[in-house]
Amino acid sequence: MGGGLGGAFFGSVGIGRGHERGNFASGTDSTCSYSSASGSVTCGPTTRNGITVTRLLTFKTAAGATQASPDSTTDSERSRITVGGTSTSTRRDSITSTVQHNSDRTVTGLAVATTSKTVNGVSTGIENTSGVNREGVRFTSVRVSGDSVAGLVIPKSTSAAVSYPTAGTVRREMKVTMTLDGGTPTVSMRREVITYDGSATATVMITRDGTTKTCTLPLPRGRMVCPA
């Protein structure tokens, strides 16, 4: 969230080994436990560098039965992830960041017999950072972000060839407020909307601080082209 999009959005990820054929599906690990009462699997919490991550997974068959782990009959997966905590850099500037991120994503069409997967999800987050920049000036920044994926359809590859989305939209928004010690806060905003229409070219609308441009993204593995 707030970083680059994964290769599955561009067709740069090939066929996977699992029954779901690779993309947009999670697995369980040794930290996970299944509750028959809730029908969900809780993984974690795990903490690293002051940041704690907890995953809540729900696996279901096409008939709606919940499962303790995914297998060849799993048709849908809901993944809810919570990330929170404070991390301090060990470098000289000792930058400290406090984060709180939440995401909720559902993937359907994972079963062997299906020909495509559909992804829907949302995520939100806030990050407060303070420290000293390269010029030796103390600063604080607040980054608020939100992403959404709506009706993203990805055909399943039946060979080693890659597969890219043929329908759906991805929306990503971010607002950053930066304040230097003794200065006035500056605000920067960016929004990206990627639309897939079934062709080999996705449309990307980028709005930065009120100015919008429309770009094109060749699929798969293309380099985005924007007007000068």
JSON list of C-alpha atoms in Angstrom, two decimals:
[
{"chain": "A", "resi": 1, "resn": "MET", "atom": "CA", "xyz": [0.00, 0.00, 0.00]},
{"chain": "A", "resi": 2, "resn": "GLY", "atom": "CA", "xyz": [1.37, 3.35, -1.08]},
{"chain": "A", "resi": 3, "resn": "GLY", "atom": "CA", "xyz": [4.21, 1.63, -2.94]},
{"chain": "A", "resi": 4, "resn": "GLY", "atom": "CA", "xyz": [4.45, 0.18, -6.42]},
{"chain": "A", "resi": 5, "resn": "LEU", "atom": "CA", "xyz": [1.80, -2.15, -7.77]},
{"chain": "A", "resi": 6, "resn": "GLY", "atom": "CA", "xyz": [2.62, -5.84, -7.89]},
{"chain": "A", "resi": 7, "resn": "GLY", "atom": "CA", "xyz": [3.39, -7.55, -11.16]},
{"chain": "A", "resi": 8, "resn": "ALA", "atom": "CA", "xyz": [0.03, -9.32, -11.26]},
{"chain": "A", "resi": 9, "resn": "PHE", "atom": "CA", "xyz": [-1.57, -5.99, -12.22]},
{"chain": "A", "resi": 10, "resn": "PHE", "atom": "CA", "xyz": [0.64, -5.75, -15.34]},
{"chain": "A", "resi": 11, "resn": "GLY", "atom": "CA", "xyz": [0.97, -9.34, -16.46]},
{"chain": "A", "resi": 12, "resn": "SER", "atom": "CA", "xyz": [4.56, -9.72, -15.30]},
{"chain": "A", "resi": 13, "resn": "VAL", "atom": "CA", "xyz": [3.81, -12.72, -13.06]},
{"chain": "A", "resi": 14, "resn": "GLY", "atom": "CA", "xyz": [3.57, -16.08, -14.75]},
{"chain": "A", "resi": 15, "resn": "ILE", "atom": "CA", "xyz": [1.74, -19.26, -13.87]},
{"chain": "A", "resi": 16, "resn": "GLY", "atom": "CA", "xyz": [1.91, -20.33, -10.23]},
{"chain": "A", "resi": 17, "resn": "ARG", "atom": "CA", "xyz": [2.41, -23.74, -8.69]},
{"chain": "A", "resi": 18, "resn": "GLY", "atom": "CA", "xyz": [-0.72, -23.85, -6.56]},
{"chain": "A", "resi": 19, "resn": "HIS", "atom": "CA", "xyz": [-4.24, -24.76, -7.59]},
{"chain": "A", "resi": 20, "resn": "GLU", "atom": "CA", "xyz": [-5.07, -21.05, -7.75]},
{"chain": "A", "resi": 21, "resn": "ARG", "atom": "CA", "xyz": [-2.30, -20.61, -10.36]},
{"chain": "A", "resi": 22, "resn": "GLY", "atom": "CA", "xyz": [-0.28, -18.08, -8.49]},
{"chain": "A", "resi": 23, "resn": "ASN", "atom": "CA", "xyz": [-1.64, -14.59, -8.02]},
{"chain": "A", "resi": 24, "resn": "PHE", "atom": "CA", "xyz": [-3.71, -12.91, -5.29]},
{"chain": "A", "resi": 25, "resn": "ALA", "atom": "CA", "xyz": [-3.98, -15.88, -2.96]},
{"chain": "A", "resi": 26, "resn": "SER", "atom": "CA", "xyz": [-2.41, -16.36, 0.46]},
{"chain": "A", "resi": 27, "resn": "GLY", "atom": "CA", "xyz": [-1.36, -19.35, 2.46]},
{"chain": "A", "resi": 28, "resn": "THR", "atom": "CA", "xyz": [-1.08, -20.30, 6.11]},
{"chain": "A", "resi": 29, "resn": "ASP", "atom": "CA", "xyz": [2.06, -20.69, 8.20]},
{"chain": "A", "resi": 30, "resn": "SER", "atom": "CA", "xyz": [3.10, -21.95, 11.63]},
{"chain": "A", "resi": 31, "resn": "THR", "atom": "CA", "xyz": [1.59, -18.89, 13.37]},
{"chain": "A", "resi": 32, "resn": "CYS", "atom": "CA", "xyz": [-1.91, -19.62, 12.04]},
{"chain": "A", "resi": 33, "resn": "SER", "atom": "CA", "xyz": [-4.80, -21.23, 13.89]},
{"chain": "A", "resi": 34, "resn": "TYR", "atom": "CA", "xyz": [-8.32, -22.06, 12.71]},
{"chain": "A", "resi": 35, "resn": "SER", "atom": "CA", "xyz": [-11.49, -21.34, 14.67]},
{"chain": "A", "resi": 36, "resn": "SER", "atom": "CA", "xyz": [-14.48, -23.48, 13.73]},
{"chain": "A", "resi": 37, "resn": "ALA", "atom": "CA", "xyz": [-16.73, -21.03, 15.57]},
{"chain": "A", "resi": 38, "resn": "SER", "atom": "CA", "xyz": [-15.79, -18.05, 13.38]},
{"chain": "A", "resi": 39, "resn": "GLY", "atom": "CA", "xyz": [-14.76, -20.04, 10.32]},
{"chain": "A", "resi": 40, "resn": "SER", "atom": "CA", "xyz": [-11.58, -17.97, 10.01]},
{"chain": "A", "resi": 41, "resn": "VAL", "atom": "CA", "xyz": [-7.85, -18.50, 10.38]},
{"chain": "A", "resi": 42, "resn": "THR", "atom": "CA", "xyz": [-5.82, -16.07, 12.52]},
{"chain": "A", "resi": 43, "resn": "CYS", "atom": "CA", "xyz": [-2.14, -15.70, 11.66]},
{"chain": "A", "resi": 44, "resn": "GLY", "atom": "CA", "xyz": [0.13, -13.88, 14.08]},
{"chain": "A", "resi": 45, "resn": "PRO", "atom": "CA", "xyz": [0.47, -11.40, 15.53]},
{"chain": "A", "resi": 46, "resn": "THR", "atom": "CA", "xyz": [4.11, -11.20, 14.48]},
{"chain": "A", "resi": 47, "resn": "THR", "atom": "CA", "xyz": [6.34, -8.24, 15.33]},
{"chain": "A", "resi": 48, "resn": "ARG", "atom": "CA", "xyz": [9.47, -7.09, 13.55]},
{"chain": "A", "resi": 49, "resn": "ASN", "atom": "CA", "xyz": [11.31, -3.80, 14.07]},
{"chain": "A", "resi": 50, "resn": "GLY", "atom": "CA", "xyz": [8.46, -2.56, 16.24]},
{"chain": "A", "resi": 51, "resn": "ILE", "atom": "CA", "xyz": [5.76, -3.23, 13.63]},
{"chain": "A", "resi": 52, "resn": "THR", "atom": "CA", "xyz": [3.09, -5.84, 14.41]},
{"chain": "A", "resi": 53, "resn": "VAL", "atom": "CA", "xyz": [1.17, -7.68, 11.67]},
{"chain": "A", "resi": 54, "resn": "THR", "atom": "CA", "xyz": [-1.97, -9.76, 12.15]},
{"chain": "A", "resi": 55, "resn": "ARG", "atom": "CA", "xyz": [-3.77, -11.62, 9.35]},
{"chain": "A", "resi": 56, "resn": "LEU", "atom": "CA", "xyz": [-7.33, -12.92, 9.45]},
{"chain": "A", "resi": 57, "resn": "LEU", "atom": "CA", "xyz": [-8.06, -15.32, 6.58]},
{"chain": "A", "resi": 58, "resn": "THR", "atom": "CA", "xyz": [-11.32, -16.95, 5.54]},
{"chain": "A", "resi": 59, "resn": "PHE", "atom": "CA", "xyz": [-11.21, -19.77, 2.99]},
{"chain": "A", "resi": 60, "resn": "LYS", "atom": "CA", "xyz": [-14.44, -21.07, 1.43]},
{"chain": "A", "resi": 61, "resn": "THR", "atom": "CA", "xyz": [-15.49, -23.65, -1.10]},
{"chain": "A", "resi": 62, "resn": "ALA", "atom": "CA", "xyz": [-17.89, -22.77, -3.92]},
{"chain": "A", "resi": 63, "resn": "ALA", "atom": "CA", "xyz": [-20.68, -24.13, -1.69]},
{"chain": "A", "resi": 64, "resn": "GLY", "atom": "CA", "xyz": [-19.76, -21.69, 1.10]},
{"chain": "A", "resi": 65, "resn": "ALA", "atom": "CA", "xyz": [-18.13, -24.13, 3.53]},
{"chain": "A", "resi": 66, "resn": "THR", "atom": "CA", "xyz": [-15.23, -22.63, 5.50]},
{"chain": "A", "resi": 67, "resn": "GLN", "atom": "CA", "xyz": [-11.84, -24.34, 5.55]},
{"chain": "A", "resi": 68, "resn": "ALA", "atom": "CA", "xyz": [-8.85, -24.46, 7.88]},
{"chain": "A", "resi": 69, "resn": "SER", "atom": "CA", "xyz": [-6.43, -24.13, 4.93]},
{"chain": "A", "resi": 70, "resn": "PRO", "atom": "CA", "xyz": [-6.74, -23.75, 1.17]},
{"chain": "A", "resi": 71, "resn": "ASP", "atom": "CA", "xyz": [-6.81, -26.77, -1.13]},
{"chain": "A", "resi": 72, "resn": "SER", "atom": "CA", "xyz": [-8.05, -27.71, -4.60]},
{"chain": "A", "resi": 73, "resn": "THR", "atom": "CA", "xyz": [-11.68, -27.09, -3.56]},
{"chain": "A", "resi": 74, "resn": "THR", "atom": "CA", "xyz": [-11.09, -23.56, -2.26]},
{"chain": "A", "resi": 75, "resn": "ASP", "atom": "CA", "xyz": [-12.95, -21.03, -4.38]},
{"chain": "A", "resi": 76, "resn": "SER", "atom": "CA", "xyz": [-12.68, -17.81, -2.34]},
{"chain": "A", "resi": 77, "resn": "GLU", "atom": "CA", "xyz": [-10.36, -16.20, 0.14]},
{"chain": "A", "resi": 78, "resn": "ARG", "atom": "CA", "xyz": [-10.93, -13.13, 2.27]},
{"chain": "A", "resi": 79, "resn": "SER", "atom": "CA", "xyz": [-7.78, -11.59, 3.71]},
{"chain": "A", "resi": 80, "resn": "ARG", "atom": "CA", "xyz": [-7.94, -8.92, 6.44]},
{"chain": "A", "resi": 81, "resn": "ILE", "atom": "CA", "xyz": [-4.58, -7.54, 7.52]},
{"chain": "A", "resi": 82, "resn": "THR", "atom": "CA", "xyz": [-3.79, -5.12, 10.34]},
{"chain": "A", "resi": 83, "resn": "VAL", "atom": "CA", "xyz": [-0.38, -3.46, 10.61]},
{"chain": "A", "resi": 84, "resn": "GLY", "atom": "CA", "xyz": [0.55, -1.16, 13.49]},
{"chain": "A", "resi": 85, "resn": "GLY", "atom": "CA", "xyz": [3.39, 0.03, 15.66]},
{"chain": "A", "resi": 86, "resn": "THR", "atom": "CA", "xyz": [6.40, 2.31, 15.84]},
{"chain": "A", "resi": 87, "resn": "SER", "atom": "CA", "xyz": [9.72, 1.77, 14.12]},
{"chain": "A", "resi": 88, "resn": "THR", "atom": "CA", "xyz": [12.91, 3.79, 14.68]},
{"chain": "A", "resi": 89, "resn": "SER", "atom": "CA", "xyz": [15.75, 3.90, 12.19]},
{"chain": "A", "resi": 90, "resn": "THR", "atom": "CA", "xyz": [19.14, 2.83, 13.47]},
{"chain": "A", "resi": 91, "resn": "ARG", "atom": "CA", "xyz": [20.85, 5.38, 11.25]},
{"chain": "A", "resi": 92, "resn": "ARG", "atom": "CA", "xyz": [22.27, 8.66, 12.55]},
{"chain": "A", "resi": 93, "resn": "ASP", "atom": "CA", "xyz": [19.08, 10.60, 11.82]},
{"chain": "A", "resi": 94, "resn": "SER", "atom": "CA", "xyz": [17.01, 8.25, 14.05]},
{"chain": "A", "resi": 95, "resn": "ILE", "atom": "CA", "xyz": [13.82, 8.72, 12.04]},
{"chain": "A", "resi": 96, "resn": "THR", "atom": "CA", "xyz": [10.76, 7.37, 13.88]},
{"chain": "A", "resi": 97, "resn": "SER", "atom": "CA", "xyz": [7.59, 6.26, 12.12]},
{"chain": "A", "resi": 98, "resn": "THR", "atom": "CA", "xyz": [4.29, 5.25, 13.69]},
{"chain": "A", "resi": 99, "resn": "VAL", "atom": "CA", "xyz": [1.97, 3.41, 11.32]},
{"chain": "A", "resi": 100, "resn": "GLN", "atom": "CA", "xyz": [-1.55, 2.04, 11.30]},
{"chain": "A", "resi": 101, "resn": "HIS", "atom": "CA", "xyz": [-2.69, 0.23, 8.14]},
{"chain": "A", "resi": 102, "resn": "ASN", "atom": "CA", "xyz": [-5.74, -1.95, 7.51]},
{"chain": "A", "resi": 103, "resn": "SER", "atom": "CA", "xyz": [-6.74, -3.88, 4.42]},
{"chain": "A", "resi": 104, "resn": "ASP", "atom": "CA", "xyz": [-9.62, -6.15, 3.43]},
{"chain": "A", "resi": 105, "resn": "ARG", "atom": "CA", "xyz": [-9.44, -8.12, 0.17]},
{"chain": "A", "resi": 106, "resn": "THR", "atom": "CA", "xyz": [-11.59, -10.91, -1.28]},
{"chain": "A", "resi": 107, "resn": "VAL", "atom": "CA", "xyz": [-10.55, -13.12, -4.18]},
{"chain": "A", "resi": 108, "resn": "THR", "atom": "CA", "xyz": [-13.07, -15.43, -5.85]},
{"chain": "A", "resi": 109, "resn": "GLY", "atom": "CA", "xyz": [-12.61, -17.97, -8.62]},
{"chain": "A", "resi": 110, "resn": "LEU", "atom": "CA", "xyz": [-9.70, -19.83, -7.02]},
{"chain": "A", "resi": 111, "resn": "ALA", "atom": "CA", "xyz": [-11.14, -23.31, -7.62]},
{"chain": "A", "resi": 112, "resn": "VAL", "atom": "CA", "xyz": [-9.50, -25.50, -10.24]},
{"chain": "A", "resi": 113, "resn": "ALA", "atom": "CA", "xyz": [-12.44, -25.50, -12.64]},
{"chain": "A", "resi": 114, "resn": "THR", "atom": "CA", "xyz": [-12.81, -21.71, -12.85]},
{"chain": "A", "resi": 115, "resn": "THR", "atom": "CA", "xyz": [-11.32, -19.81, -15.77]},
{"chain": "A", "resi": 116, "resn": "SER", "atom": "CA", "xyz": [-10.72, -16.44, -14.07]},
{"chain": "A", "resi": 117, "resn": "LYS", "atom": "CA", "xyz": [-10.27, -14.80, -10.70]},
{"chain": "A", "resi": 118, "resn": "THR", "atom": "CA", "xyz": [-12.02, -11.67, -9.44]},
{"chain": "A", "resi": 119, "resn": "VAL", "atom": "CA", "xyz": [-10.45, -9.35, -6.87]},
{"chain": "A", "resi": 120, "resn": "ASN", "atom": "CA", "xyz": [-12.17, -6.72, -4.72]},
{"chain": "A", "resi": 121, "resn": "GLY", "atom": "CA", "xyz": [-10.62, -4.90, -1.79]},
{"chain": "A", "resi": 122, "resn": "VAL", "atom": "CA", "xyz": [-9.89, -1.73, 0.13]},
{"chain": "A", "resi": 123, "resn": "SER", "atom": "CA", "xyz": [-7.06, -0.49, 2.33]},
{"chain": "A", "resi": 124, "resn": "THR", "atom": "CA", "xyz": [-6.45, 2.59, 4.44]},
{"chain": "A", "resi": 125, "resn": "GLY", "atom": "CA", "xyz": [-3.46, 3.83, 6.36]},
{"chain": "A", "resi": 126, "resn": "ILE", "atom": "CA", "xyz": [-1.78, 6.65, 8.20]},
{"chain": "A", "resi": 127, "resn": "GLU", "atom": "CA", "xyz": [1.91, 7.11, 8.92]},
{"chain": "A", "resi": 128, "resn": "ASN", "atom": "CA", "xyz": [3.40, 9.75, 11.20]},
{"chain": "A", "resi": 129, "resn": "THR", "atom": "CA", "xyz": [7.14, 10.27, 10.79]},
{"chain": "A", "resi": 130, "resn": "SER", "atom": "CA", "xyz": [9.63, 12.56, 12.53]},
{"chain": "A", "resi": 131, "resn": "GLY", "atom": "CA", "xyz": [13.39, 12.97, 12.40]},
{"chain": "A", "resi": 132, "resn": "VAL", "atom": "CA", "xyz": [16.18, 14.96, 10.79]},
{"chain": "A", "resi": 133, "resn": "ASN", "atom": "CA", "xyz": [16.55, 15.27, 7.02]},
{"chain": "A", "resi": 134, "resn": "ARG", "atom": "CA", "xyz": [19.77, 15.23, 4.99]},
{"chain": "A", "resi": 135, "resn": "GLU", "atom": "CA", "xyz": [20.21, 18.96, 5.49]},
{"chain": "A", "resi": 136, "resn": "GLY", "atom": "CA", "xyz": [20.13, 18.53, 9.25]},
{"chain": "A", "resi": 137, "resn": "VAL", "atom": "CA", "xyz": [16.68, 20.09, 9.67]},
{"chain": "A", "resi": 138, "resn": "ARG", "atom": "CA", "xyz": [14.15, 18.43, 11.94]},
{"chain": "A", "resi": 139, "resn": "PHE", "atom": "CA", "xyz": [10.86, 17.56, 10.26]},
{"chain": "A", "resi": 140, "resn": "THR", "atom": "CA", "xyz": [7.51, 15.88, 10.79]},
{"chain": "A", "resi": 141, "resn": "SER", "atom": "CA", "xyz": [5.35, 14.33, 8.11]},
{"chain": "A", "resi": 142, "resn": "VAL", "atom": "CA", "xyz": [1.92, 12.75, 7.97]},
{"chain": "A", "resi": 143, "resn": "ARG", "atom": "CA", "xyz": [1.02, 10.42, 5.12]},
{"chain": "A", "resi": 144, "resn": "VAL", "atom": "CA", "xyz": [-2.59, 9.33, 4.66]},
{"chain": "A", "resi": 145, "resn": "SER", "atom": "CA", "xyz": [-3.33, 6.78, 1.96]},
{"chain": "A", "resi": 146, "resn": "GLY", "atom": "CA", "xyz": [-6.16, 4.68, 0.63]},
{"chain": "A", "resi": 147, "resn": "ASP", "atom": "CA", "xyz": [-6.36, 2.07, -2.12]},
{"chain": "A", "resi": 148, "resn": "SER", "atom": "CA", "xyz": [-9.26, 0.16, -3.66]},
{"chain": "A", "resi": 149, "resn": "VAL", "atom": "CA", "xyz": [-9.62, -2.64, -6.18]},
{"chain": "A", "resi": 150, "resn": "ALA", "atom": "CA", "xyz": [-13.05, -3.10, -7.77]},
{"chain": "A", "resi": 151, "resn": "GLY", "atom": "CA", "xyz": [-14.12, -5.93, -10.07]},
{"chain": "A", "resi": 152, "resn": "LEU", "atom": "CA", "xyz": [-10.60, -6.80, -11.17]},
{"chain": "A", "resi": 153, "resn": "VAL", "atom": "CA", "xyz": [-10.91, -9.86, -13.44]},
{"chain": "A", "resi": 154, "resn": "ILE", "atom": "CA", "xyz": [-7.78, -11.88, -14.24]},
{"chain": "A", "resi": 155, "resn": "PRO", "atom": "CA", "xyz": [-8.05, -14.88, -16.58]},
{"chain": "A", "resi": 156, "resn": "LYS", "atom": "CA", "xyz": [-6.20, -17.95, -15.38]},
{"chain": "A", "resi": 157, "resn": "SER", "atom": "CA", "xyz": [-3.18, -18.88, -17.45]},
{"chain": "A", "resi": 158, "resn": "THR", "atom": "CA", "xyz": [-3.15, -22.46, -18.74]},
{"chain": "A", "resi": 159, "resn": "SER", "atom": "CA", "xyz": [0.46, -22.32, -19.85]},
{"chain": "A", "resi": 160, "resn": "ALA", "atom": "CA", "xyz": [3.67, -20.59, -18.85]},
{"chain": "A", "resi": 161, "resn": "ALA", "atom": "CA", "xyz": [2.33, -17.38, -20.43]},
{"chain": "A", "resi": 162, "resn": "VAL", "atom": "CA", "xyz": [1.46, -14.48, -18.18]},
{"chain": "A", "resi": 163, "resn": "SER", "atom": "CA", "xyz": [-2.07, -13.20, -17.68]},
{"chain": "A", "resi": 164, "resn": "TYR", "atom": "CA", "xyz": [-3.16, -9.61, -17.05]},
{"chain": "A", "resi": 165, "resn": "PRO", "atom": "CA", "xyz": [-6.46, -8.03, -15.89]},
{"chain": "A", "resi": 166, "resn": "THR", "atom": "CA", "xyz": [-9.20, -7.72, -18.49]},
{"chain": "A", "resi": 167, "resn": "ALA", "atom": "CA", "xyz": [-11.72, -5.71, -16.42]},
{"chain": "A", "resi": 168, "resn": "GLY", "atom": "CA", "xyz": [-11.94, -3.63, -13.27]},
{"chain": "A", "resi": 169, "resn": "THR", "atom": "CA", "xyz": [-10.35, -0.56, -11.72]},
{"chain": "A", "resi": 170, "resn": "VAL", "atom": "CA", "xyz": [-7.60, 0.17, -9.23]},
{"chain": "A", "resi": 171, "resn": "ARG", "atom": "CA", "xyz": [-7.73, 3.46, -7.33]},
{"chain": "A", "resi": 172, "resn": "ARG", "atom": "CA", "xyz": [-4.83, 4.76, -5.22]},
{"chain": "A", "resi": 173, "resn": "GLU", "atom": "CA", "xyz": [-4.79, 8.04, -3.28]},
{"chain": "A", "resi": 174, "resn": "MET", "atom": "CA", "xyz": [-2.21, 9.65, -1.03]},
{"chain": "A", "resi": 175, "resn": "LYS", "atom": "CA", "xyz": [-1.88, 12.91, 0.87]},
{"chain": "A", "resi": 176, "resn": "VAL", "atom": "CA", "xyz": [1.42, 13.95, 2.46]},
{"chain": "A", "resi": 177, "resn": "THR", "atom": "CA", "xyz": [1.81, 16.89, 4.85]},
{"chain": "A", "resi": 178, "resn": "MET", "atom": "CA", "xyz": [5.42, 17.87, 5.49]},
{"chain": "A", "resi": 179, "resn": "THR", "atom": "CA", "xyz": [6.53, 20.39, 8.13]},
{"chain": "A", "resi": 180, "resn": "LEU", "atom": "CA", "xyz": [10.11, 21.55, 8.61]},
{"chain": "A", "resi": 181, "resn": "ASP", "atom": "CA", "xyz": [11.08, 22.85, 12.03]},
{"chain": "A", "resi": 182, "resn": "GLY", "atom": "CA", "xyz": [9.95, 26.47, 12.25]},
{"chain": "A", "resi": 183, "resn": "GLY", "atom": "CA", "xyz": [8.30, 26.36, 8.81]},
{"chain": "A", "resi": 184, "resn": "THR", "atom": "CA", "xyz": [4.83, 26.25, 7.29]},
{"chain": "A", "resi": 185, "resn": "PRO", "atom": "CA", "xyz": [3.31, 22.84, 6.45]},
{"chain": "A", "resi": 186, "resn": "THR", "atom": "CA", "xyz": [3.31, 21.88, 2.77]},
{"chain": "A", "resi": 187, "resn": "VAL", "atom": "CA", "xyz": [0.70, 19.49, 1.37]},
{"chain": "A", "resi": 188, "resn": "SER", "atom": "CA", "xyz": [1.02, 17.24, -1.66]},
{"chain": "A", "resi": 189, "resn": "MET", "atom": "CA", "xyz": [-1.76, 15.02, -3.04]},
{"chain": "A", "resi": 190, "resn": "ARG", "atom": "CA", "xyz": [-1.71, 12.31, -5.69]},
{"chain": "A", "resi": 191, "resn": "ARG", "atom": "CA", "xyz": [-4.43, 10.06, -7.11]},
{"chain": "A", "resi": 192, "resn": "GLU", "atom": "CA", "xyz": [-4.10, 7.28, -9.67]},
{"chain": "A", "resi": 193, "resn": "VAL", "atom": "CA", "xyz": [-6.99, 5.43, -11.32]},
{"chain": "A", "resi": 194, "resn": "ILE", "atom": "CA", "xyz": [-6.13, 2.43, -13.51]},
{"chain": "A", "resi": 195, "resn": "THR", "atom": "CA", "xyz": [-8.91, 1.09, -15.76]},
{"chain": "A", "resi": 196, "resn": "TYR", "atom": "CA", "xyz": [-8.80, -2.25, -17.58]},
{"chain": "A", "resi": 197, "resn": "ASP", "atom": "CA", "xyz": [-11.22, -2.68, -20.51]},
{"chain": "A", "resi": 198, "resn": "GLY", "atom": "CA", "xyz": [-10.32, -6.07, -21.98]},
{"chain": "A", "resi": 199, "resn": "SER", "atom": "CA", "xyz": [-7.77, -4.70, -24.42]},
{"chain": "A", "resi": 200, "resn": "ALA", "atom": "CA", "xyz": [-4.00, -4.94, -24.21]},
{"chain": "A", "resi": 201, "resn": "THR", "atom": "CA", "xyz": [-3.78, -1.34, -22.98]},
{"chain": "A", "resi": 202, "resn": "ALA", "atom": "CA", "xyz": [-4.84, -0.02, -19.57]},
{"chain": "A", "resi": 203, "resn": "THR", "atom": "CA", "xyz": [-5.74, 3.63, -19.01]},
{"chain": "A", "resi": 204, "resn": "VAL", "atom": "CA", "xyz": [-4.08, 5.42, -16.10]},
{"chain": "A", "resi": 205, "resn": "MET", "atom": "CA", "xyz": [-5.39, 8.78, -14.92]},
{"chain": "A", "resi": 206, "resn": "ILE", "atom": "CA", "xyz": [-2.95, 10.57, -12.62]},
{"chain": "A", "resi": 207, "resn": "THR", "atom": "CA", "xyz": [-3.94, 13.67, -10.63]},
{"chain": "A", "resi": 208, "resn": "ARG", "atom": "CA", "xyz": [-1.19, 15.45, -8.74]},
{"chain": "A", "resi": 209, "resn": "ASP", "atom": "CA", "xyz": [-1.99, 18.56, -6.73]},
{"chain": "A", "resi": 210, "resn": "GLY", "atom": "CA", "xyz": [-5.03, 19.31, -8.90]},
{"chain": "A", "resi": 211, "resn": "THR", "atom": "CA", "xyz": [-3.45, 18.65, -12.31]},
{"chain": "A", "resi": 212, "resn": "THR", "atom": "CA", "xyz": [-4.64, 15.57, -14.22]},
{"chain": "A", "resi": 213, "resn": "LYS", "atom": "CA", "xyz": [-3.04, 13.70, -17.09]},
{"chain": "A", "resi": 214, "resn": "THR", "atom": "CA", "xyz": [-4.16, 10.55, -18.89]},
{"chain": "A", "resi": 215, "resn": "CYS", "atom": "CA", "xyz": [-1.55, 7.89, -19.58]},
{"chain": "A", "resi": 216, "resn": "THR", "atom": "CA", "xyz": [-1.56, 4.47, -21.24]},
{"chain": "A", "resi": 217, "resn": "LEU", "atom": "CA", "xyz": [-0.05, 1.25, -19.97]},
{"chain": "A", "resi": 218, "resn": "PRO", "atom": "CA", "xyz": [0.68, -1.52, -22.53]},
{"chain": "A", "resi": 219, "resn": "LEU", "atom": "CA", "xyz": [0.01, -5.02, -21.21]},
{"chain": "A", "resi": 220, "resn": "PRO", "atom": "CA", "xyz": [1.80, -7.17, -20.31]},
{"chain": "A", "resi": 221, "resn": "ARG", "atom": "CA", "xyz": [5.00, -5.70, -18.86]},
{"chain": "A", "resi": 222, "resn": "GLY", "atom": "CA", "xyz": [4.66, -2.41, -20.72]},
{"chain": "A", "resi": 223, "resn": "ARG", "atom": "CA", "xyz": [6.17, 0.94, -19.84]},
{"chain": "A", "resi": 224, "resn": "MET", "atom": "CA", "xyz": [3.61, 3.62, -19.05]},
{"chain": "A", "resi": 225, "resn": "VAL", "atom": "CA", "xyz": [3.36, 6.42, -21.60]},
{"chain": "A", "resi": 226, "resn": "CYS", "atom": "CA", "xyz": [2.18, 9.88, -20.53]},
{"chain": "A", "resi": 227, "resn": "PRO", "atom": "CA", "xyz": [1.76, 13.13, -22.44]},
{"chain": "A", "resi": 228, "resn": "ALA", "atom": "CA", "xyz": [4.65, 15.56, -22.25]}
]
